[in-house]
Coordinates of C-alpha atoms in Angstrom, one line a residue:
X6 CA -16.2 33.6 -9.7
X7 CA -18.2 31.8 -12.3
X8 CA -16.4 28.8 -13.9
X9 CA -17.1 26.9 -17.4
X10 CA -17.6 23.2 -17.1
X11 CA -15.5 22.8 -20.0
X12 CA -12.4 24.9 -18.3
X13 CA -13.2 23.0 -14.9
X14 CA -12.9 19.7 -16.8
X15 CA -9.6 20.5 -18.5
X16 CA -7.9 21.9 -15.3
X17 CA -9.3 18.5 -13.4
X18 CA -7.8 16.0 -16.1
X19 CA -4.5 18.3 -15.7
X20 CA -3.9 17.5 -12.0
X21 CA -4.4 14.1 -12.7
X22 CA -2.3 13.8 -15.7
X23 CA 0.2 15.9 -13.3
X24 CA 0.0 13.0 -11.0
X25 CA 0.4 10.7 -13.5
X26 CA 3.7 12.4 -15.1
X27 CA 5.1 12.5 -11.5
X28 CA 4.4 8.9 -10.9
X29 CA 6.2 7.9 -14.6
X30 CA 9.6 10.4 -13.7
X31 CA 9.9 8.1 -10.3
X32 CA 9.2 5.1 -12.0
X33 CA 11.7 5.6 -14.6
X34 CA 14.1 7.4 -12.1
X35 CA 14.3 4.5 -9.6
X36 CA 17.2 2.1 -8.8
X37 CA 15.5 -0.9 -7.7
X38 CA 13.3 -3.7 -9.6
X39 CA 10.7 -2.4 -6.3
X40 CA 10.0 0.4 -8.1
X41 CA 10.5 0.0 -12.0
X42 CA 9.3 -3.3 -12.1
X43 CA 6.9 -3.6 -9.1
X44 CA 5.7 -0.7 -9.4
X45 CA 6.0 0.0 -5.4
X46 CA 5.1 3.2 -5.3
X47 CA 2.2 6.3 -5.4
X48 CA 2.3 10.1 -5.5
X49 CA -0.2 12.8 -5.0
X50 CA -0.3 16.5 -5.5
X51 CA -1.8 18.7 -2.7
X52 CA -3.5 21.9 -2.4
X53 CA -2.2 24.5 0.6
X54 CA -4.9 22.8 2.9
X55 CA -3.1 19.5 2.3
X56 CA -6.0 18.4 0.3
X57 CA -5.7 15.8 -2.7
X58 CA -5.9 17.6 -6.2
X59 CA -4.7 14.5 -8.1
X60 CA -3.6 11.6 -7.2
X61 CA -1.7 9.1 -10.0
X62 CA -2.6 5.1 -10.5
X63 CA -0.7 3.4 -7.5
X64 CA -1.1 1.7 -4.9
X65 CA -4.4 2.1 -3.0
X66 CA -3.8 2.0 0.4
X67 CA -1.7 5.0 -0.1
X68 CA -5.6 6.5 -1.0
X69 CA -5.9 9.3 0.8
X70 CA -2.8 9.4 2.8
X71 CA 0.0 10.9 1.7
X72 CA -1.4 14.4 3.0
X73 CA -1.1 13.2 6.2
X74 CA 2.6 14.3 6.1
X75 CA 2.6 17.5 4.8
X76 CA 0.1 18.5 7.4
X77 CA 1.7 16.6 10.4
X78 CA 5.2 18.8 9.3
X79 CA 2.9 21.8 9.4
X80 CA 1.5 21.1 12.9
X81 CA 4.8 20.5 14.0
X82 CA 6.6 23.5 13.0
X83 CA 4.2 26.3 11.6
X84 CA 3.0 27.2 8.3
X85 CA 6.2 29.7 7.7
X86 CA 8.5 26.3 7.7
X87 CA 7.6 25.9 3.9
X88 CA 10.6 27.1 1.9
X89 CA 11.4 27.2 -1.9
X90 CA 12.7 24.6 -3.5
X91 CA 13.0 22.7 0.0
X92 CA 12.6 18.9 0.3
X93 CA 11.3 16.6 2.7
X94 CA 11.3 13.2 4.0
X95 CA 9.1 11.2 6.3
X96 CA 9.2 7.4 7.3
X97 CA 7.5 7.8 10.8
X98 CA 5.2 3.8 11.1
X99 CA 3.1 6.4 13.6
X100 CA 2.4 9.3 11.4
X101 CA 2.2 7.7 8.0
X102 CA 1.2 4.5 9.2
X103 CA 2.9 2.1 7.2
X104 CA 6.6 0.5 7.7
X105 CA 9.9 2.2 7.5
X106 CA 10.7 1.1 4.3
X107 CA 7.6 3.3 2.6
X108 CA 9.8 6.9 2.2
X109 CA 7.3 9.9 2.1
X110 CA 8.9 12.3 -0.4
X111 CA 7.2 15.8 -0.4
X112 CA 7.9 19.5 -1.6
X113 CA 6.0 22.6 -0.9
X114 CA 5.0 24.3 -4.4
X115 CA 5.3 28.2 -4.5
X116 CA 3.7 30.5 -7.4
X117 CA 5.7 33.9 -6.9
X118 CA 5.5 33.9 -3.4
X119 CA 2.7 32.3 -2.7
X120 CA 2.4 28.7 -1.4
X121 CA -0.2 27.1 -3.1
X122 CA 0.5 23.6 -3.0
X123 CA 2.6 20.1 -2.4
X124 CA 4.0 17.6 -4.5
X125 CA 4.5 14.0 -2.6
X126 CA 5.6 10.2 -3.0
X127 CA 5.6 7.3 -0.9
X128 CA 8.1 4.3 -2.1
X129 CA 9.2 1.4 -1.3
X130 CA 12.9 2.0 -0.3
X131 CA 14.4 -1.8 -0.4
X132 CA 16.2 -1.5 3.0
X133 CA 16.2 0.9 6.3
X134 CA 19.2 -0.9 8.4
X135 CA 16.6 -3.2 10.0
X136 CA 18.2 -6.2 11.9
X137 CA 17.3 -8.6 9.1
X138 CA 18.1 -7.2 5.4
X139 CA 15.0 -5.9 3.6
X140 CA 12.9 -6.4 7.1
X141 CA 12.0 -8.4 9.3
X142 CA 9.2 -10.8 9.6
X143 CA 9.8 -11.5 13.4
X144 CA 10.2 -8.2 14.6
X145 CA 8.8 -7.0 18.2
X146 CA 9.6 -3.2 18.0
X147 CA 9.8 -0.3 15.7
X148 CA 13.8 -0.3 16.9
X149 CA 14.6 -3.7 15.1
X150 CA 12.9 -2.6 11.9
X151 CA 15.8 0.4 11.1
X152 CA 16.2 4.0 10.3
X153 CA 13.0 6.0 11.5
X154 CA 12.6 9.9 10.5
X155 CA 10.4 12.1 11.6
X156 CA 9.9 15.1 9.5
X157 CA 13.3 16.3 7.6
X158 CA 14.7 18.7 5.6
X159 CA 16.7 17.0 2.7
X160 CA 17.0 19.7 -0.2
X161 CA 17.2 23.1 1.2
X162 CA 16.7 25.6 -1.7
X163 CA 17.4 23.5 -3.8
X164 CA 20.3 22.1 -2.6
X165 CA 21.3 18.5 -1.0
X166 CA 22.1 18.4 2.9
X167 CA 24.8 16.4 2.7
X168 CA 24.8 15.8 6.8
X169 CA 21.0 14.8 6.5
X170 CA 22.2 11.8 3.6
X171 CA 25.0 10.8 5.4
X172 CA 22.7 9.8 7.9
X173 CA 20.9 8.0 5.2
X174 CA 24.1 6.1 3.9
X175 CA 25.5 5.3 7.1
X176 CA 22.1 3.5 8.4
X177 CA 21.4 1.2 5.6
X178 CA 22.8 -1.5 3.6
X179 CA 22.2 -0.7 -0.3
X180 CA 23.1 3.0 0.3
X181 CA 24.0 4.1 -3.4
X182 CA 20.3 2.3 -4.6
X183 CA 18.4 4.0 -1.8
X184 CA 19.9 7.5 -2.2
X185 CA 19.3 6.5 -6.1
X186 CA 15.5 6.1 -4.9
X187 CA 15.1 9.2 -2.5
X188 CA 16.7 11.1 -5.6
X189 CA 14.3 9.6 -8.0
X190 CA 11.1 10.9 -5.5
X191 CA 13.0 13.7 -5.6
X192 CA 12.6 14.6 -9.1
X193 CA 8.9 13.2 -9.2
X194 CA 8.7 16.0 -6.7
X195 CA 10.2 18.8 -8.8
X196 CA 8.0 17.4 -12.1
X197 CA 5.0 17.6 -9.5
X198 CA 6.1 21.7 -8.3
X199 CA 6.6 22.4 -13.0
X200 CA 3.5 20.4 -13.5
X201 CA 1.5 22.5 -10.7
X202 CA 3.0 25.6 -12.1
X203 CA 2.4 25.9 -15.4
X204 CA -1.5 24.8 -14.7
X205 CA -1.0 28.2 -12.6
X206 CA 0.7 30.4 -15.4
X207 CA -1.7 29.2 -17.5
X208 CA -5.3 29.7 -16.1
X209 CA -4.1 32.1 -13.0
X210 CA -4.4 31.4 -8.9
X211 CA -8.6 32.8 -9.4
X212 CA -9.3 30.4 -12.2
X213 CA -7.7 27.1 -10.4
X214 CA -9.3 28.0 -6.8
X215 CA -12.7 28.1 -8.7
X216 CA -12.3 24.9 -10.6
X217 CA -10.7 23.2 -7.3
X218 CA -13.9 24.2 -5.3
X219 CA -16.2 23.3 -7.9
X220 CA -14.2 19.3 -8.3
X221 CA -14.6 19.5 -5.0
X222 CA -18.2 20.0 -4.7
X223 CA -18.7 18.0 -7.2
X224 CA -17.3 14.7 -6.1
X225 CA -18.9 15.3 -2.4
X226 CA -22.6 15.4 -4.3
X227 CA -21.3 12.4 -6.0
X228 CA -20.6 10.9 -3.0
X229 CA -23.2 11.5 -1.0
X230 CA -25.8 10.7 -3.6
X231 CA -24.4 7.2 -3.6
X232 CA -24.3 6.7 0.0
X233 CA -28.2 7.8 0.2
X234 CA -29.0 4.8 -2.4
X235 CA -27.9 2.3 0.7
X236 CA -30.5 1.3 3.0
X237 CA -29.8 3.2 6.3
X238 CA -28.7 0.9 9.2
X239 CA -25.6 -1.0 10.8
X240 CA -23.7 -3.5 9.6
X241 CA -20.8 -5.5 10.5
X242 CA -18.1 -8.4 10.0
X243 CA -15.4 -9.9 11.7
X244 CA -12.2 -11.6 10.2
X245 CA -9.0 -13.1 11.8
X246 CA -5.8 -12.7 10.6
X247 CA -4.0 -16.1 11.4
X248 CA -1.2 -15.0 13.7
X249 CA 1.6 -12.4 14.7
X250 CA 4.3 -14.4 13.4
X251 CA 5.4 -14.8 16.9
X252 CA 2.7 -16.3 18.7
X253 CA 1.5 -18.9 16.1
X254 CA -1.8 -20.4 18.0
X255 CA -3.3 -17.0 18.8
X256 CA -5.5 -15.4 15.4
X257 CA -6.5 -11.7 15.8
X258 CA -9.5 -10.1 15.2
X259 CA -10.8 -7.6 12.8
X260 CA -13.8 -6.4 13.0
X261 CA -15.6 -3.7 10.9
X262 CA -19.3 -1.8 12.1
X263 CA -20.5 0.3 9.5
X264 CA -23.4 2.7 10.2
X265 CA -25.3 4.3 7.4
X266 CA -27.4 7.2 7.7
X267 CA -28.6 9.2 5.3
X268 CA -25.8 10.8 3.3
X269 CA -23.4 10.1 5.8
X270 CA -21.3 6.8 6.8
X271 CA -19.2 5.6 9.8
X272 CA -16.7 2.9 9.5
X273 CA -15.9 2.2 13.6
X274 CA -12.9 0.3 13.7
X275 CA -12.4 0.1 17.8
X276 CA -13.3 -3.4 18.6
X277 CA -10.4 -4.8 16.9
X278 CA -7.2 -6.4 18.6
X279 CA -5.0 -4.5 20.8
X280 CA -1.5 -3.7 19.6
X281 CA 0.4 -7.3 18.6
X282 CA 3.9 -8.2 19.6
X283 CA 4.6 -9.1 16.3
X284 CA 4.7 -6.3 13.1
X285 CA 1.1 -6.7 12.0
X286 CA 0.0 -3.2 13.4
X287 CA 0.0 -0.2 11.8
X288 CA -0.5 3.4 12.8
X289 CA -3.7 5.0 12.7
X290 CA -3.6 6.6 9.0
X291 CA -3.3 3.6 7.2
X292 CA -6.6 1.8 8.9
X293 CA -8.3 5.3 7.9
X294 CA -6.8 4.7 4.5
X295 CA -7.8 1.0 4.3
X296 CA -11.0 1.9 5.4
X297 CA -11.1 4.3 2.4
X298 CA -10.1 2.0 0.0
X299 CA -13.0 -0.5 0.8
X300 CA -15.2 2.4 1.0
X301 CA -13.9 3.2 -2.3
X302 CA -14.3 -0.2 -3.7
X303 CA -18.1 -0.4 -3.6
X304 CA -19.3 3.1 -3.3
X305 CA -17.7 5.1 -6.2
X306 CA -14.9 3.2 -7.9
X307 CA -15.4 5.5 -10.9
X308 CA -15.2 8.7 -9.3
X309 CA -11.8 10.3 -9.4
X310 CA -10.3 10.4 -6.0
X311 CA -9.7 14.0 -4.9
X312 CA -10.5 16.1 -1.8
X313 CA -14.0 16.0 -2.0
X314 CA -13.9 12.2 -1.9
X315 CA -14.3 11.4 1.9
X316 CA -15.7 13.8 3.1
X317 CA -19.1 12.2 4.3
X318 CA -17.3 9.3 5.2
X319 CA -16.0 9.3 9.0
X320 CA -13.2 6.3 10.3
X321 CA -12.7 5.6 13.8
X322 CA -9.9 4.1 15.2
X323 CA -9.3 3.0 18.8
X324 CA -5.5 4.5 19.7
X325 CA -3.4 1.2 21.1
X326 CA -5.0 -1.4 19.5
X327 CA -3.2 -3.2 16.3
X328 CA -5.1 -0.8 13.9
X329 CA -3.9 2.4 16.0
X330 CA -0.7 1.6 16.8
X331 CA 1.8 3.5 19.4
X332 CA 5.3 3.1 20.2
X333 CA 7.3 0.6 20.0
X334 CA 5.1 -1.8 18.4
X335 CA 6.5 -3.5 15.0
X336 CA 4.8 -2.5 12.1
X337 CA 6.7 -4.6 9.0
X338 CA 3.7 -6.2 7.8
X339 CA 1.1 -3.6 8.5
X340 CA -1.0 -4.6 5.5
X341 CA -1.9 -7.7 6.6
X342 CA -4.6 -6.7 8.8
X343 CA -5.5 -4.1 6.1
X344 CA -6.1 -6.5 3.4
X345 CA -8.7 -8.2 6.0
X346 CA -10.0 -4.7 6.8
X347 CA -11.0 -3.9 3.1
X348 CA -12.8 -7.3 2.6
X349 CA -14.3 -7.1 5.5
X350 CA -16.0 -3.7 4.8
X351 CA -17.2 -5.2 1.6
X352 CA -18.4 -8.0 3.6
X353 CA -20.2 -6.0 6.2
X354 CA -22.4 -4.1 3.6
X355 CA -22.8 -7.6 1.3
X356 CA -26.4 -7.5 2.6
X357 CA -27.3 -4.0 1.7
X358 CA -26.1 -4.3 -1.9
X359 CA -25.2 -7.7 -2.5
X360 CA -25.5 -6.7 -6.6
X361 CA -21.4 -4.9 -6.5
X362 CA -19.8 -7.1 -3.5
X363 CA -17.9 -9.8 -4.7
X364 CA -16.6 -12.2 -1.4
X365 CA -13.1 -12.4 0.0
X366 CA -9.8 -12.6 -2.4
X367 CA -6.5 -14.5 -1.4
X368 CA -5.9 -11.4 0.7
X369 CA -2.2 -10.5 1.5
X370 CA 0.7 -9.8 -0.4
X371 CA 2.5 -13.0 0.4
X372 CA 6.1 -11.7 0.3
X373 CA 8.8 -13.6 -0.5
X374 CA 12.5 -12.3 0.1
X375 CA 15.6 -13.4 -0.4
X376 CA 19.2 -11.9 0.6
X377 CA 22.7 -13.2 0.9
X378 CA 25.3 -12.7 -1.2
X379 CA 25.2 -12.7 -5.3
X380 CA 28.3 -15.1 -6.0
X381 CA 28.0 -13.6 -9.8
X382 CA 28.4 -10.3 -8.3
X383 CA 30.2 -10.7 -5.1
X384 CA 28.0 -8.0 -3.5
X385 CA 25.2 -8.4 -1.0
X386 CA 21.2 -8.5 -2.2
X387 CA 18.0 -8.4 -0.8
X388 CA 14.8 -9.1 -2.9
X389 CA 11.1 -8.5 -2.1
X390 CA 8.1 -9.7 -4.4
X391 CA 4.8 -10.0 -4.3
X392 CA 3.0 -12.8 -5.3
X393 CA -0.1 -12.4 -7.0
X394 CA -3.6 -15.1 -6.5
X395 CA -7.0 -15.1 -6.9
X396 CA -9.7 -12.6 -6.6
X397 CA -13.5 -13.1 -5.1
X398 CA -16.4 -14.1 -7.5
X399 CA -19.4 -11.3 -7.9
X400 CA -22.9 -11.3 -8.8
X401 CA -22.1 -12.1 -12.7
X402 CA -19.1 -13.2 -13.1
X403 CA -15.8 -15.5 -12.0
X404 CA -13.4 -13.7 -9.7
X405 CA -10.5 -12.7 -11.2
X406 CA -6.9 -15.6 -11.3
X407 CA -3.6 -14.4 -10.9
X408 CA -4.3 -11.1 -10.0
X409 CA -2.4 -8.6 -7.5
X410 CA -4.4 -8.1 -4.1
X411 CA -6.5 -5.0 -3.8
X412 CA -4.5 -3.7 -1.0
X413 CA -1.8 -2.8 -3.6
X414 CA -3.9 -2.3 -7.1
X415 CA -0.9 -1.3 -9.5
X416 CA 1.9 -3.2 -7.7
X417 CA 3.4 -6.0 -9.9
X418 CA 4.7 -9.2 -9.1
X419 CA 8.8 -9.7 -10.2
X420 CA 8.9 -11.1 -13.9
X421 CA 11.0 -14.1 -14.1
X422 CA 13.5 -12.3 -16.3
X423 CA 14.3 -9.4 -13.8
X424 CA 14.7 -12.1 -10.7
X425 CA 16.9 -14.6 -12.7
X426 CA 18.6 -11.7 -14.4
X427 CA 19.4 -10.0 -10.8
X428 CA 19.4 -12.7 -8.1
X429 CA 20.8 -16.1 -7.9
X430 CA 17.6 -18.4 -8.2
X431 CA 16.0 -19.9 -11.0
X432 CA 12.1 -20.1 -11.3
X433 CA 11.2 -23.4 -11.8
X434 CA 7.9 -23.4 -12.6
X435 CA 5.2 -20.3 -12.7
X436 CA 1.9 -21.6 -13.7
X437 CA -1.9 -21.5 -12.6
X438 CA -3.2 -23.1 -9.0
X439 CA -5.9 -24.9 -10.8
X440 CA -9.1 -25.1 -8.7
X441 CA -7.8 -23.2 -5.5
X442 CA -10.8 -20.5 -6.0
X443 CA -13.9 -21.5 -4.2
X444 CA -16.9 -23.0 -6.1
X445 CA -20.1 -21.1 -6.4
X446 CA -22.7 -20.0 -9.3
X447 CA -19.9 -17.6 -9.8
X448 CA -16.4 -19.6 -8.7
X449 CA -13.5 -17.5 -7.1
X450 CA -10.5 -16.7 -9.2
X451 CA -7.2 -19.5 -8.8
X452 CA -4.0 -18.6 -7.8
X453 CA -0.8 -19.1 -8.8
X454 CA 2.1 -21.7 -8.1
X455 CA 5.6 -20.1 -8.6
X456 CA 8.5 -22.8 -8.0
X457 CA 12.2 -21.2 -7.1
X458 CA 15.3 -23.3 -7.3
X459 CA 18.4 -21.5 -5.0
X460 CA 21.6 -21.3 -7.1
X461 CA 23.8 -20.2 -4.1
X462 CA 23.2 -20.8 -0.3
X463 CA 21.4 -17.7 1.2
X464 CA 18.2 -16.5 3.7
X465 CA 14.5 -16.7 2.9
X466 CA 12.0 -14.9 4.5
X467 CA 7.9 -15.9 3.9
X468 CA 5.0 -13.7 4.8
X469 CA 1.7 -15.9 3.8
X470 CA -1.5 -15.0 5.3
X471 CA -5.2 -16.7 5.4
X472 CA -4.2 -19.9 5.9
X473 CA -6.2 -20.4 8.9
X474 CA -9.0 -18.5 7.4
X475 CA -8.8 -18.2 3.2
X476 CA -10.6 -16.1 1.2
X477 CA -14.7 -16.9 2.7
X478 CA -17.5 -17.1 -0.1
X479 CA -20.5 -15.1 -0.3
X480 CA -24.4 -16.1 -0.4
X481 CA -23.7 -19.7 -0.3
X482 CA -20.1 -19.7 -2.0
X483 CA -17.6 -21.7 -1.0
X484 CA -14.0 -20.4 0.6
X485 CA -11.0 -20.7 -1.3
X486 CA -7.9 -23.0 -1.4
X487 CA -5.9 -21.5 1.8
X488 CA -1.7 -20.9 0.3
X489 CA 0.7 -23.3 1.2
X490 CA 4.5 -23.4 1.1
X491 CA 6.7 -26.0 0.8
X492 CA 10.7 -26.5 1.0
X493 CA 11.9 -29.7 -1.3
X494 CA 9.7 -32.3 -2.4
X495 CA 7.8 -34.0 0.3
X496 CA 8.6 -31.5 2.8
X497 CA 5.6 -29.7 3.9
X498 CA 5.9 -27.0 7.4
X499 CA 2.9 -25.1 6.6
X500 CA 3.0 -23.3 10.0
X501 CA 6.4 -22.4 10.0
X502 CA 6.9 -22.1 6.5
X503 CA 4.3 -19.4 6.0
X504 CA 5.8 -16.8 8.3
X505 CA 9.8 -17.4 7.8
X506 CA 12.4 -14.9 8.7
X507 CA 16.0 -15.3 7.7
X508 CA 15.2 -19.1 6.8
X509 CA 18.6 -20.4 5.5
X510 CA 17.9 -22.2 2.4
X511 CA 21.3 -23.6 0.1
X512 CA 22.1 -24.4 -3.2
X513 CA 20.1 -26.5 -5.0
X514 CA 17.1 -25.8 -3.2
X515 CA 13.6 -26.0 -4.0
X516 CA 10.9 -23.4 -2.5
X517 CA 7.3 -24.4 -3.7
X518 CA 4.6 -21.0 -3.3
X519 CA 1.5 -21.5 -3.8
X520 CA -1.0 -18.7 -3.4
X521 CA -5.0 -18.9 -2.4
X522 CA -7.7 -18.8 -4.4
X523 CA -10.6 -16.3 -4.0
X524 CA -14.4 -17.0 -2.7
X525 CA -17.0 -18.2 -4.5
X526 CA -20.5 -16.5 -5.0
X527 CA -23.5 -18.4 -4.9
X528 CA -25.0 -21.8 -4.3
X529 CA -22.7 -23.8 -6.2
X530 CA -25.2 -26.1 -7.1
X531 CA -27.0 -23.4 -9.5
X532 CA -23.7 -23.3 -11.4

């Protein structure tokens, strides 16, 4: 049927804003400052063919993802297994691709009865039953890092299994927050299967197809006209992340080839490292979705992401090395390799359109995590934050300072409030890293320096990347300050330090963080 481009417009800003009220019901729903505060989250509503209709602000190396559970579940047990009402859970490193601790949430969406849709989530849940609290930054297999689930019922019409969250409870530490969390996906599912439905009662199943088909088409033309604007040819770049956390001395490599042709682009991921010992892989969907996001970054930012987005765009992924994981390798800290991954795709094509790159930011997430027990409280705690730093100068500007990394876009760092409110530690200090971004025409954005003080004896764990390589410049820029970490004044254990797990600190304390700067751009000389 013929549609309007006034109706097609409305119904396309209403799956969005469907998204959007999805992601605000979890947000306010959830237990943990991972969520509410950090934001640790994204959600996406699917068509039948598990493609993305909209997808809410999150984080965007969920981009394209999350339908990679609804359709694995369907593969796995027929198109008949979707039910009314039902619920579903999925945590599987191998099928979603990220650690055990990001939940997939996801409900089938029925008009009549009809399936016509999903409704999904992927959170952080703060702990799995790992053999460290929170996870672990020295794990060597999927077993240490806790409670894994394949595809699993957990509402069945409409009602709790209460055999399926016993399992839950029984299998992790903070059971009444995490069951708080899964219940709070829950209910961003539900708002997605209302919000889905009344678009539905409104316009009628002929109406929506049309539109979908014609957002569809749309942003493929979109797509495609951007990719013919790039010079046809192959590019390439290769990063190293610094270690495994278990082997210190050995980097490994990423390396991206990007082939251009036409209105089409290949992002060949194979000649990367094989699987690690330590938790830096990840399963094969999340390098396809990191590949996406770097795609996303330079070819058509503006274009809202839906399932037209990608599809001239072809990922390949070599199965057993670190970027295509397979059982039992440890995948904690996937998204180390991924943040490489994404500059390194904006790296590769610097050349062909060196007027939107901008050169490497501080790169990782730079966790830091304590747990022990809350002497205000007398219970247990575990804590993760990010830590924010500095983004890569561009053609026409400074790199952004103090920024989140663009692996996890709307993720926030803890406010000082919520972690002195919550935890026993004190923040010290939380100020600018003054010249850590690299000089150029265009310098690199700073980091941060955020200075804890322990108020009760208890374990820290570190995750810091790019300290063997930081954040590179481009076209003559310089790299940024690498992070460093330091334990009490004068005491500096950079390579130890950096990648710490269960690290017992005491009272009185004093952990130094200070994040990396971003690239510069440019001769610095012509600044």
């Amino acid at each position: 049927m013929n549609i309007s481009p006034v109706t097609t417009e409305i119904i396309r800003s209403g799956l969005i804003q469907a998204a959007e009220d999805m992601n605000m019901t979890l947000i306010r729903s959830s237990y943990t400052p991972t969520i509410y505060e950090g934001k640790d989250c994204a959600v996406a509503l699917l068509d039948r063919e598990h493609r993305v209709l909209g997808q809410s602000s999150g984080l965007p190396i969920f981009l394209g993802n999350l339908e990679e559970c609804t359709r694995y579940t369907e593969e796995q047990f027929g198109a008949d297994v979707w039910e009314p009402d039902d619920v579903w859970v999925l945590n599987d490193s191998y099928i979603g691709g990220t650690h055990l601790n990001d939940c997939t949430v996801y409900a089938p969406i029925f008009v009549g009865a009809e399936l016509v849709g999903f409704a999904a989530s992927r959170a952080h849940w703060i702990d799995m039953g790992s053999k460290d609290p929170g996870g672990s930054m020295d794990s060597t297999s999927i077993y240490q890092e806790g409670l894994r689930m394949r595809p699993t019922r957990i509402v069945a019409a409409g009602v709790e299994r209460p055999d399926m969250l016993g399992l839950i409870e029984t299998n992790v530490r903070f059971p009444y927050v995490t069951l708080g969390d899964m219940r709070a996906q829950i209910a961003c599912a539900r708002m997605g299967v209302r919000r889905l439905g009344e678009l539905f009662a409104r316009y009628g199943a002929e109406t929506i197809a049309a539109a979908r088909a014609e957002i569809f088409a749309q942003t493929e033309r979109l797509e495609r006209e951007r990719l013919a604007a790039i010079p046809d040819g192959e590019y390439a770049a290769t990063g190293y992340l610094d270690n495994d956390a278990i082997d210190l001395e050995t980097p490994l490599k990423v390396t991206v080839r990007i082939t251009v042709s036409g209105e089409r682009m290949t992002i060949d991921l194979t000649d990367c490292a094989d699987q690690a010992t330590g938790p830096v892989n990840c399963g094969s969907s999340q390098a396809v979705s990191a590949a996406r996001v770097g795609y996303k970054l330079l070819i058509s930012p503006t274009v809202s992401l839906n399932g037209g987005s990608f599809v001239p765009l072809e990922v390949r992924v070599r199965e057993g090395s670190m970027l295509g994981a397979r059982e039992p390798a440890a995948c904690q800290y996937y998204y180390s390799s991924l943040g490489m991954l994404i500059d390194l795709v904006v790296k590769a094509l610097a050349p062909a359109m060196p007027e939107r790159v901008a050169a490497a930011s501080y790169g990782d997430s730079m966790i830091v995590q304590f747990a022990g027990d809350n002497p205000r409280t007398g219970e247990p705690f575990v804590t993760l934050e990010a830590t924010v730093g500095g983004w890569g100068a561009w053609q026409g500007g400074d790199g952004e300072t103090a920024l989140i990394n663009n692996v996890n876009g709307s993720l926030r760092d803890l406010p000082i409030e919520v972690v002195e409110t919550l935890y026993p530690v004190r923040v010290n200090e939380y100020r600018i890293r003054e010249g850590s971004g690299g000089a150029g025409t265009w310098r690199g954005g700073d980091g941060v320096i955020r200075e804890y003080v322990m108020e009760a004896d208890q374990d820290l764990s570190l995750w810091w990347e790019r300290s063997v390589t930081p954040a590179w410049g481009a076209f003559g820029g310089e790299s940024g300050t690498p992070p460093r970490v330091t334990l009490n004044p004068g005491t500096v254990r950079a390579r130890e330090m950096l990648k710490a797990n269960s690290l017992r600190v005491r009272k009185g304390d004093v952990l130094r963080c200070e994040s990396g700067g971003g690239g510069g751009y440019g001769d610095p000389a012509e600044r």
